[in-house]
Coordinates of C-alpha atoms and ligand atoms in Angstrom, one line a residue:
Chain A
M1 CA 25.6 6.2 -29.4
R2 CA 22.1 4.8 -29.3
D3 CA 19.9 5.7 -26.3
D4 CA 19.2 2.1 -25.6
K5 CA 22.9 1.4 -25.3
I6 CA 23.5 4.1 -22.7
I7 CA 23.2 2.9 -19.2
I8 CA 21.9 5.5 -16.8
C9 CA 21.4 3.4 -13.7
R10 CA 24.0 0.6 -13.2
C11 CA 22.2 -1.0 -10.2
E12 CA 19.0 -1.7 -12.2
D13 CA 20.3 -1.7 -15.8
V14 CA 18.1 1.3 -16.8
T15 CA 19.0 2.9 -20.2
L16 CA 18.6 6.5 -21.4
A17 CA 15.9 5.2 -23.8
D18 CA 13.9 3.9 -20.8
V19 CA 14.1 7.3 -19.1
K20 CA 13.1 9.1 -22.2
R21 CA 10.1 6.8 -22.8
C22 CA 8.8 7.5 -19.2
L23 CA 9.3 11.2 -19.7
E24 CA 7.2 11.0 -22.9
E25 CA 4.5 9.1 -20.9
G26 CA 4.2 12.0 -18.6
Y27 CA 6.3 10.9 -15.6
T28 CA 8.4 14.0 -15.4
N29 CA 9.5 14.0 -11.7
F30 CA 12.2 11.9 -10.1
E31 CA 9.8 10.2 -7.7
D32 CA 7.6 8.9 -10.5
L33 CA 10.6 7.7 -12.5
K34 CA 11.9 5.9 -9.5
R35 CA 8.7 4.0 -9.1
Q36 CA 8.5 3.2 -12.8
L37 CA 12.1 2.2 -13.4
R38 CA 13.6 1.5 -9.9
V39 CA 16.2 4.2 -10.5
G40 CA 17.6 5.3 -7.1
M41 CA 16.3 2.1 -5.5
G42 CA 19.5 0.0 -6.0
P43 CA 22.5 -0.5 -3.7
C44 CA 24.0 2.9 -4.6
Q45 CA 20.8 4.7 -3.8
G46 CA 21.0 7.0 -6.8
Q47 CA 24.5 8.2 -6.3
T48 CA 25.3 7.4 -10.0
C49 CA 22.0 8.1 -11.7
S50 CA 20.4 11.0 -9.9
A51 CA 22.4 13.8 -11.5
L52 CA 22.1 12.2 -15.0
I53 CA 18.3 11.8 -14.6
Q54 CA 18.0 15.3 -13.1
R55 CA 19.6 16.6 -16.3
E56 CA 17.2 14.6 -18.5
I57 CA 14.2 15.9 -16.6
A58 CA 15.5 19.5 -16.8
K59 CA 15.9 19.2 -20.5
F60 CA 12.5 17.7 -21.0
T61 CA 10.6 20.1 -18.8
H62 CA 12.7 23.2 -19.8
K63 CA 13.7 23.9 -16.3
A64 CA 17.0 24.7 -14.7
M65 CA 18.7 21.7 -13.0
K66 CA 18.5 23.4 -9.7
D67 CA 14.7 23.5 -9.9
V68 CA 14.4 19.7 -10.5
P69 CA 14.2 17.9 -7.1
I70 CA 15.9 14.5 -6.9
Q71 CA 14.9 11.4 -4.8
K72 CA 14.8 11.5 -1.1
T73 CA 18.0 10.3 0.5
R74 CA 17.3 7.3 2.9
P75 CA 19.4 5.3 5.3
L76 CA 21.5 3.2 5.1
I77 CA 24.5 4.8 3.4
I78 CA 26.0 1.4 2.5
G79 CA 24.5 -2.1 2.7
V80 CA 24.9 -3.7 6.1
E81 CA 24.1 -7.3 6.9
L82 CA 21.0 -7.9 9.1
R83 CA 23.0 -10.1 11.5
A84 CA 25.7 -7.5 11.9
I85 CA 23.0 -5.0 12.9
K86 CA 21.6 -7.6 15.3
D87 CA 25.0 -8.2 16.9
G88 CA 25.6 -4.5 17.2
A89 CA 22.1 -3.7 18.5
I90 CA 21.8 -2.1 21.9
D91 CA 20.0 -4.4 24.2
E92 CA 17.2 -2.4 25.7
S93 CA 15.5 -5.2 27.7
Chain B
M1 CA -14.8 24.2 -13.4
K2 CA -17.4 21.6 -12.7
A3 CA -17.2 17.9 -11.8
N4 CA -19.7 15.2 -11.0
Q5 CA -17.4 13.7 -8.4
V6 CA -14.1 14.9 -6.8
I7 CA -12.0 12.2 -5.4
I8 CA -9.3 13.4 -2.9
G9 CA -6.2 11.2 -3.1
A10 CA -4.5 9.3 -5.9
G11 CA -3.4 6.3 -3.8
I12 CA -4.6 2.8 -4.6
S13 CA -8.0 3.6 -3.1
G14 CA -8.7 6.8 -5.0
C15 CA -7.5 5.3 -8.3
S16 CA -9.7 2.2 -7.8
I17 CA -12.7 4.3 -6.9
A18 CA -12.1 6.5 -10.0
Y19 CA -11.8 3.4 -12.3
H20 CA -14.9 1.7 -10.9
L21 CA -17.0 4.8 -11.2
A22 CA -15.9 5.5 -14.8
K23 CA -16.4 1.9 -15.8
K24 CA -19.9 2.1 -14.6
G25 CA -20.5 5.0 -16.9
M26 CA -19.9 8.1 -14.7
K27 CA -18.5 11.1 -16.6
N28 CA -16.6 14.1 -15.5
I29 CA -14.7 12.6 -12.6
V30 CA -11.7 14.6 -11.1
V31 CA -9.0 13.1 -8.9
V32 CA -6.9 15.6 -6.9
D33 CA -3.6 14.7 -5.2
K34 CA -1.3 17.0 -3.4
S35 CA 1.8 15.1 -4.5
Y36 CA 2.7 12.4 -7.1
L37 CA 1.0 9.1 -7.9
T38 CA 1.4 6.6 -5.0
S39 CA 3.1 9.3 -2.8
G40 CA 1.0 8.2 0.3
A41 CA 1.0 4.9 2.0
T42 CA 0.4 3.1 -1.3
G43 CA 3.9 3.7 -2.6
R44 CA 5.4 2.8 0.8
C45 CA 3.6 -0.4 1.6
G46 CA 4.5 -4.1 1.7
A47 CA 1.8 -4.8 -0.9
G48 CA 1.0 -8.2 0.5
I49 CA -2.4 -9.7 -0.3
R50 CA -4.0 -12.1 2.2
Q51 CA -7.3 -13.7 3.0
Q52 CA -6.3 -15.2 6.3
W53 CA -8.3 -12.8 8.6
G54 CA -10.0 -13.2 11.9
T55 CA -13.2 -11.3 11.1
E56 CA -15.8 -12.1 8.5
A57 CA -15.8 -8.6 7.0
N58 CA -12.0 -8.6 6.3
C59 CA -12.2 -12.2 4.9
I60 CA -14.9 -11.3 2.4
L61 CA -13.2 -8.0 1.4
A62 CA -9.9 -9.8 0.8
K63 CA -11.3 -12.8 -1.0
K64 CA -13.3 -10.7 -3.5
S65 CA -10.3 -8.4 -4.0
I66 CA -8.1 -11.3 -4.9
E67 CA -10.6 -12.5 -7.4
F68 CA -10.2 -9.1 -9.0
F69 CA -6.4 -9.1 -8.9
E70 CA -6.4 -12.5 -10.6
T71 CA -7.8 -11.0 -13.8
A72 CA -6.7 -7.3 -13.2
K73 CA -4.2 -7.2 -16.0
E74 CA -6.8 -8.1 -18.6
E75 CA -9.7 -6.2 -17.0
L76 CA -7.6 -3.0 -16.8
E77 CA -5.9 -3.7 -20.2
Y78 CA -2.6 -3.0 -18.6
E79 CA 0.5 -3.3 -20.8
G80 CA 3.0 -3.6 -17.9
D81 CA 3.4 -6.3 -15.4
I82 CA 1.5 -6.0 -12.0
E83 CA 3.9 -8.8 -10.8
F84 CA 1.1 -10.7 -9.1
K85 CA 2.5 -13.8 -7.4
Q86 CA 0.2 -16.2 -5.6
E87 CA 2.6 -18.2 -3.4
G88 CA 0.7 -17.8 -0.2
Y89 CA 1.2 -16.4 3.3
L90 CA 2.7 -18.6 5.9
I91 CA 1.6 -17.2 9.3
L92 CA 3.5 -18.6 12.2
A93 CA 1.9 -19.3 15.6
T94 CA 4.4 -18.9 18.4
D95 CA 2.5 -20.6 21.2
K96 CA -0.5 -22.9 21.8
P97 CA -3.1 -20.2 22.5
E98 CA -2.2 -18.5 19.3
L99 CA -2.4 -21.8 17.4
D100 CA -5.9 -22.4 18.9
R101 CA -7.0 -18.9 17.8
F102 CA -5.6 -19.7 14.3
S103 CA -7.6 -22.9 14.1
K104 CA -10.8 -20.9 14.8
N105 CA -9.7 -18.4 12.1
V106 CA -9.2 -21.2 9.6
K107 CA -12.7 -22.6 10.3
L108 CA -14.1 -19.1 9.6
Q109 CA -12.0 -18.8 6.5
N110 CA -12.9 -22.2 5.1
S111 CA -16.6 -21.5 5.7
L112 CA -16.2 -18.5 3.4
G113 CA -14.5 -20.5 0.7
I114 CA -10.9 -19.4 1.6
P115 CA -8.5 -22.4 1.1
A116 CA -6.4 -21.8 4.3
K117 CA -5.1 -24.8 6.3
L118 CA -3.3 -25.5 9.5
L119 CA 0.3 -26.8 9.2
S120 CA 2.7 -28.5 11.6
V121 CA 6.2 -27.3 12.1
E122 CA 7.5 -30.0 9.7
E123 CA 4.9 -29.1 7.0
S124 CA 5.9 -25.5 7.3
L125 CA 9.5 -26.4 6.7
K126 CA 8.6 -27.9 3.4
I127 CA 7.4 -24.5 2.3
V128 CA 10.2 -22.4 3.9
P129 CA 13.1 -24.7 4.9
Y130 CA 15.2 -22.2 6.8
L131 CA 12.8 -21.4 9.6
N132 CA 14.1 -21.7 13.2
T133 CA 12.0 -24.6 14.5
S134 CA 12.2 -23.4 18.1
A135 CA 10.7 -20.1 17.1
F136 CA 7.1 -21.4 16.3
V137 CA 4.7 -24.3 17.1
G138 CA 2.7 -24.4 14.0
A139 CA 1.3 -22.2 11.2
T140 CA -1.4 -21.5 8.8
F141 CA -1.0 -21.3 5.0
C142 CA -3.2 -20.1 2.2
Q143 CA -1.8 -20.7 -1.3
T144 CA -3.9 -18.0 -3.1
D145 CA -2.6 -15.2 -0.9
G146 CA 0.3 -13.3 -2.4
H147 CA 1.9 -10.1 -3.4
L148 CA 1.8 -7.4 -6.1
N149 CA 3.9 -4.5 -7.2
P150 CA 2.1 -1.5 -5.6
F151 CA 3.4 1.1 -8.2
K152 CA 2.4 -1.0 -11.1
M153 CA -1.0 -2.0 -9.7
T154 CA -1.9 1.6 -8.9
E155 CA -0.7 2.7 -12.4
A156 CA -2.9 0.0 -13.9
F157 CA -6.0 1.5 -12.2
Y158 CA -4.7 5.1 -13.0
L159 CA -4.2 4.4 -16.7
A160 CA -7.5 2.6 -17.1
A161 CA -9.3 5.4 -15.3
K162 CA -7.6 8.0 -17.6
R163 CA -8.6 6.1 -20.7
L164 CA -12.2 6.2 -19.5
G165 CA -12.0 10.0 -19.2
V166 CA -11.1 10.6 -15.6
Q167 CA -9.0 13.7 -15.0
F168 CA -6.1 13.6 -12.6
F169 CA -4.6 16.7 -11.0
F170 CA -1.2 16.0 -9.3
F171 CA 0.7 18.4 -7.0
E172 CA -2.5 20.1 -6.2
E173 CA -3.8 20.2 -2.6
V174 CA -7.4 20.4 -1.4
K175 CA -7.7 23.3 1.0
E176 CA -11.3 23.7 1.6
I177 CA -14.7 22.0 1.0
I178 CA -17.7 24.4 0.9
V179 CA -21.0 23.1 2.4
E180 CA -24.2 25.1 2.1
N181 CA -27.5 24.0 3.7
N182 CA -25.9 20.7 4.5
K183 CA -25.0 20.1 0.9
I184 CA -21.5 20.1 -0.6
T185 CA -21.2 22.8 -3.3
K186 CA -17.5 23.3 -4.0
V187 CA -14.0 21.9 -3.5
I188 CA -11.2 24.5 -3.3
T189 CA -7.7 23.6 -4.1
D190 CA -4.5 25.7 -4.3
K191 CA -5.1 25.8 -8.1
H192 CA -8.8 25.4 -8.9
E193 CA -12.3 25.9 -7.6
I194 CA -14.4 22.9 -8.6
D195 CA -18.2 23.0 -8.4
T196 CA -19.4 19.6 -7.3
S197 CA -22.0 17.9 -5.0
V198 CA -20.0 14.7 -4.4
V199 CA -16.7 14.3 -2.7
V200 CA -14.8 11.1 -2.0
N201 CA -12.3 11.3 0.8
A202 CA -9.6 8.8 -0.1
A203 CA -6.8 10.9 1.5
G204 CA -5.2 8.0 3.5
G205 CA -3.2 9.3 6.4
F206 CA -4.9 12.7 6.0
A207 CA -8.5 11.5 5.9
K208 CA -9.3 12.9 9.3
E209 CA -8.2 16.4 8.2
I210 CA -10.4 16.1 5.1
G211 CA -13.4 15.1 7.4
D212 CA -12.6 18.2 9.6
M213 CA -13.1 20.4 6.5
V214 CA -16.8 19.5 6.4
G215 CA -17.2 19.2 10.2
I216 CA -17.4 15.4 10.2
D217 CA -15.4 13.7 12.9
I218 CA -13.8 10.5 11.5
P219 CA -12.4 8.4 14.4
V220 CA -9.1 7.4 12.8
F221 CA -5.5 8.3 13.5
S222 CA -2.2 8.0 11.6
E223 CA 0.9 6.3 12.8
N224 CA 4.3 5.6 11.3
H225 CA 5.1 2.0 10.3
E226 CA 8.6 1.3 9.2
I227 CA 9.9 -1.1 6.6
L228 CA 13.2 -2.1 5.0
V229 CA 14.5 -3.7 1.8
T230 CA 17.6 -5.9 1.2
E231 CA 19.8 -6.5 -1.7
P232 CA 18.3 -8.8 -4.3
I233 CA 19.3 -12.5 -4.4
E234 CA 18.1 -15.6 -6.4
K235 CA 14.6 -16.8 -5.4
I236 CA 14.6 -18.7 -2.1
Q237 CA 11.2 -17.8 -0.6
G238 CA 7.8 -18.2 -2.1
P239 CA 5.3 -17.0 0.5
M240 CA 5.0 -14.0 2.8
L241 CA 6.2 -15.0 6.2
M242 CA 4.5 -13.4 9.1
S243 CA 3.7 -13.6 12.8
F244 CA 1.5 -11.4 14.9
T245 CA 3.0 -12.2 18.3
Q246 CA 6.6 -11.9 16.9
N247 CA 5.4 -8.7 15.2
F248 CA 6.9 -9.0 11.7
Y249 CA 6.3 -9.7 8.1
C250 CA 8.9 -10.7 5.5
Q251 CA 8.5 -11.3 1.7
Q252 CA 10.8 -11.9 -1.2
V253 CA 9.5 -9.9 -4.1
P254 CA 10.0 -11.0 -7.7
H255 CA 12.9 -8.5 -8.2
G256 CA 14.8 -10.7 -5.7
S257 CA 15.0 -8.3 -2.7
F258 CA 13.4 -9.0 0.7
L259 CA 10.9 -6.6 2.2
M260 CA 10.3 -6.7 5.9
G261 CA 8.5 -4.6 8.5
R262 CA 7.1 -4.6 12.0
S263 CA 5.0 -2.2 14.0
T264 CA 6.6 0.0 16.7
P265 CA 4.9 -0.6 20.1
N266 CA 3.2 2.5 21.6
Q267 CA 3.8 4.5 18.4
V268 CA 2.7 8.1 18.7
H269 CA -0.2 9.2 16.6
S270 CA 1.2 11.6 14.0
H271 CA 2.0 12.1 10.4
D272 CA 5.7 11.4 11.0
I273 CA 7.1 8.9 8.4
S274 CA 10.8 9.1 9.3
S275 CA 13.2 6.2 9.7
S276 CA 14.7 5.1 13.1
W277 CA 17.7 3.1 14.1
S278 CA 15.6 1.3 16.7
F279 CA 13.4 -0.1 14.0
L280 CA 16.5 -1.4 12.3
D281 CA 17.7 -3.0 15.5
E282 CA 14.4 -4.7 16.4
M283 CA 13.8 -5.9 12.8
A284 CA 17.2 -7.4 12.6
K285 CA 16.8 -9.2 15.9
T286 CA 13.4 -10.6 15.0
I287 CA 14.3 -11.9 11.6
C288 CA 17.6 -13.4 12.7
H289 CA 15.7 -15.3 15.4
I290 CA 12.9 -16.6 13.0
A291 CA 15.0 -17.2 9.9
P292 CA 18.8 -16.8 10.6
K293 CA 19.7 -17.4 6.9
I294 CA 17.9 -14.1 6.0
G295 CA 20.3 -12.4 8.4
E296 CA 23.1 -12.9 5.9
L297 CA 21.4 -10.3 3.6
R298 CA 22.5 -6.7 3.5
V299 CA 19.9 -4.0 4.1
I300 CA 19.9 -1.4 1.4
R301 CA 17.3 1.1 2.4
Q302 CA 14.6 1.8 5.0
W303 CA 11.6 4.1 5.1
G304 CA 8.3 4.7 6.8
G305 CA 4.7 5.2 5.9
S306 CA 1.4 6.0 7.5
Y307 CA -1.1 3.4 8.8
N308 CA -4.5 5.0 9.1
V309 CA -6.1 3.2 11.9
S310 CA -9.7 2.8 13.0
P311 CA -11.0 1.7 16.4
D312 CA -11.9 -1.9 15.2
K313 CA -8.9 -2.2 12.7
Q314 CA -11.4 -2.4 9.9
P315 CA -11.9 0.2 7.2
I316 CA -14.6 2.9 7.0
I317 CA -16.1 2.6 3.5
A318 CA -19.2 4.7 3.7
E319 CA -21.3 7.8 2.9
A320 CA -21.3 10.1 5.9
E321 CA -24.7 9.7 7.7
N322 CA -24.8 13.4 8.4
L323 CA -23.7 14.8 5.1
K324 CA -25.1 13.3 1.9
G325 CA -22.6 13.3 -0.9
F326 CA -19.6 12.9 1.3
Y327 CA -18.0 9.5 0.9
I328 CA -15.2 8.1 3.0
A329 CA -12.7 5.3 2.3
C330 CA -10.1 5.3 5.0
G331 CA -9.1 3.6 8.3
F332 CA -7.6 0.6 6.5
S333 CA -5.4 0.0 9.5
G334 CA -2.5 -1.2 7.4
H335 CA -4.4 -3.3 4.8
G336 CA -5.9 -0.9 2.3
F337 CA -3.8 -2.1 -0.6
M338 CA -5.2 -5.6 -0.7
F339 CA -8.8 -4.4 -0.2
S340 CA -8.6 -1.7 -2.9
P341 CA -10.7 -3.5 -5.6
M342 CA -13.6 -3.9 -3.2
T343 CA -13.1 -0.3 -2.0
G344 CA -13.7 0.9 -5.5
E345 CA -16.6 -1.5 -6.1
I346 CA -18.4 -0.6 -2.9
I347 CA -18.0 3.2 -3.1
S348 CA -19.0 3.3 -6.7
N349 CA -22.1 1.3 -6.1
M350 CA -23.0 3.6 -3.2
I351 CA -22.6 6.7 -5.4
L352 CA -24.7 5.2 -8.1
N353 CA -27.3 3.9 -5.7
R354 CA -26.7 0.3 -6.6
K355 CA -26.9 -2.5 -4.2
N356 CA -23.7 -3.9 -2.7
E357 CA -23.3 -7.7 -2.3
I358 CA -21.6 -7.2 1.1
S359 CA -23.6 -5.4 3.8
P360 CA -22.5 -1.7 4.0
D361 CA -23.3 -1.7 7.7
L362 CA -20.0 -3.5 8.4
F363 CA -18.1 -0.4 7.2
K364 CA -20.3 2.5 8.1
L365 CA -19.0 5.6 9.9
N366 CA -21.2 5.6 12.9
R367 CA -20.7 2.0 13.9
F368 CA -18.2 3.1 16.6
S369 CA -20.8 5.2 18.4
E370 CA -23.2 2.3 18.7
K371 CA -23.3 -0.1 21.6
E372 CA -22.6 -3.2 19.5
L373 CA -19.2 -2.7 18.0
N374 CA -17.9 -5.0 15.3
A375 CA -15.6 -7.7 16.3
V376 CA -12.1 -6.2 16.5
E377 CA -9.6 -7.7 14.1
Q378 CA -6.7 -9.3 16.0
S379 CA -4.8 -10.7 13.1
V380 CA -2.7 -7.6 12.4
V381 CA 1.0 -6.5 12.4
Ligands
FAD401 C1 5.0 0.1 5.9 C2 3.6 -0.3 5.4 C3 3.3 -1.6 5.0 C4 2.1 -1.9 4.5 N1 1.8 -3.2 4.0 C5 0.6 -3.5 3.5 C6 0.4 -4.7 2.9 O1 1.3 -5.6 3.0 N2 -0.8 -5.0 2.4 C7 -1.8 -4.0 2.4 O2 -2.9 -4.3 1.9 N3 -1.6 -2.8 2.9 C8 -0.4 -2.5 3.5 N4 -0.2 -1.3 4.0 C9 -1.3 -0.3 4.0 C10 -1.6 0.3 2.7 O3 -0.4 1.0 2.3 C11 -2.7 1.4 2.8 O4 -3.8 0.9 3.5 C12 -3.2 1.8 1.4 O5 -2.1 2.1 0.6 C13 -4.0 3.1 1.5 O6 -4.3 3.6 0.2 P1 -5.1 4.9 0.1 O7 -5.2 5.2 -1.3 O8 -6.3 4.8 0.9 O9 -4.1 6.0 0.9 P2 -2.7 6.7 0.4 O10 -2.0 5.8 -0.5 O11 -2.1 7.2 1.6 O12 -3.2 7.9 -0.5 C14 -3.8 9.1 0.0 C15 -3.4 10.2 -1.0 O13 -4.1 11.3 -0.6 C16 -3.3 12.5 -0.8 N5 -3.8 13.6 0.0 C17 -3.9 13.7 1.3 N6 -4.4 14.9 1.7 C18 -4.7 15.5 0.6 C19 -5.2 16.8 0.3 N7 -5.6 17.7 1.2 N8 -5.3 17.2 -1.0 C20 -5.0 16.4 -2.0 N9 -4.5 15.2 -1.8 C21 -4.3 14.7 -0.5 C22 -1.9 12.0 -0.5 O14 -1.0 12.8 -1.2 C23 -1.9 10.6 -0.9 O15 -1.4 10.4 -2.2 C24 1.0 -0.9 4.5 C25 1.3 0.4 4.9 C26 2.6 0.7 5.3 C27 2.9 2.1 5.8

């Protein structure tokens, strides 16, 4: 299958070809790829793509997967409406 | 190894300075960053660009920087898209005294050629229809203000600088700067020793620590500012919405998601950049009050970044008075992204002994020790 037909990040429609192009351009850590391609920035926060990308980085840089850091995990775990947060907020006044 | 200039920090400031120096013919420039490109405040910021300021210095810096952004793609020969949108900033006044202050600001802005104007509540609704009309009494608007993609804009400077021969060392930390007989001789990192007589401190939240390395006290501090992003939706908002008294800013970026942030009152001075639930609560309350419709959106992610703050909330862009060859670009107080073209222009002219159009006194390091302080910028979130 062609690299530009293989979706790596479903949130942002990023293909394997996109990832490989960025690696070739010298962006060989997850944080750089995230800022170039938005991988890990979508609603799933990298739950689908991070291991796939980690493997591509490991292959490209000839490292073991365990030595390739992935993106920082940030809150929230799932999307929550702002108004729901407001309604649930503790009133400190 | 040897370098003519060592720039510490590959955020938007360091990348712009490197580009401007190289464009003016300087050779053998090295940029050192302890992490990846845009790892500091630059990659965490709201990336809004505005000219609606309350002090002359900030107005001029912003206006000239916007002129740069307007042709940046061509000037920097960038193949990507810097996503520059010029759909304005709509700044809400929540009471009469604030509106009066805004009308003074607009006069100042107009006198400097900035096309800002005062708007009534009804006129504001024509621009953003879903505002809560009981939440504000009027607004100011400037069409040529806007927003950029901070990663792409920094990359544009970075790639242009690289093409001009600038060397970048990432994941390399400056540990020590050697000064002999009041002259800089060497920068020591965890990987290199670089002989140089010129150092540019563009270390963002860590600029004070870099100053300490050469015994120069830079009167700035860092504090955490938090921000969040929502799911993307179809375009409903053109301008950045903001209010100083309500303490928020909120922008829909071209990708479709909304970015919004506020400052935490009485924030401790530190390098902390973690996320808090209290920010989420307060941000949600504020935005649901101002624009209830935006409350329907889901928050996807939140994060924090450092504001590097100076006593008058205006940047330090200067050569240290007591150490020739030590240049400083910090203290942007939450607005260094939008000023970055001018930061590069001013520092590069200083290094090359060329005259700057704008008086360097406004941004000098020792202005805080003098009796006559600059006017303090009030228009900040
Ligand atoms: C939440 C938030 C929202 C913001 N919104 C806006 C906005 O809308 N508009 C705007 O104009 N500005 C905004 N800002 C401010 C803006 O982000 C900063 O003023 C600007 O990015 C500063 O850029 P810089 O290059 O000076 O610093 P930074 O981007 O912080 O870069 C400094 C670099 O120095 C490196 N460094 C530090 N110490 C060392 C060392 N010892 N050795 C090597 N490298 C080192 C760091 O790794 C870092 O990459 C916002 C900031 C935050 C946090």
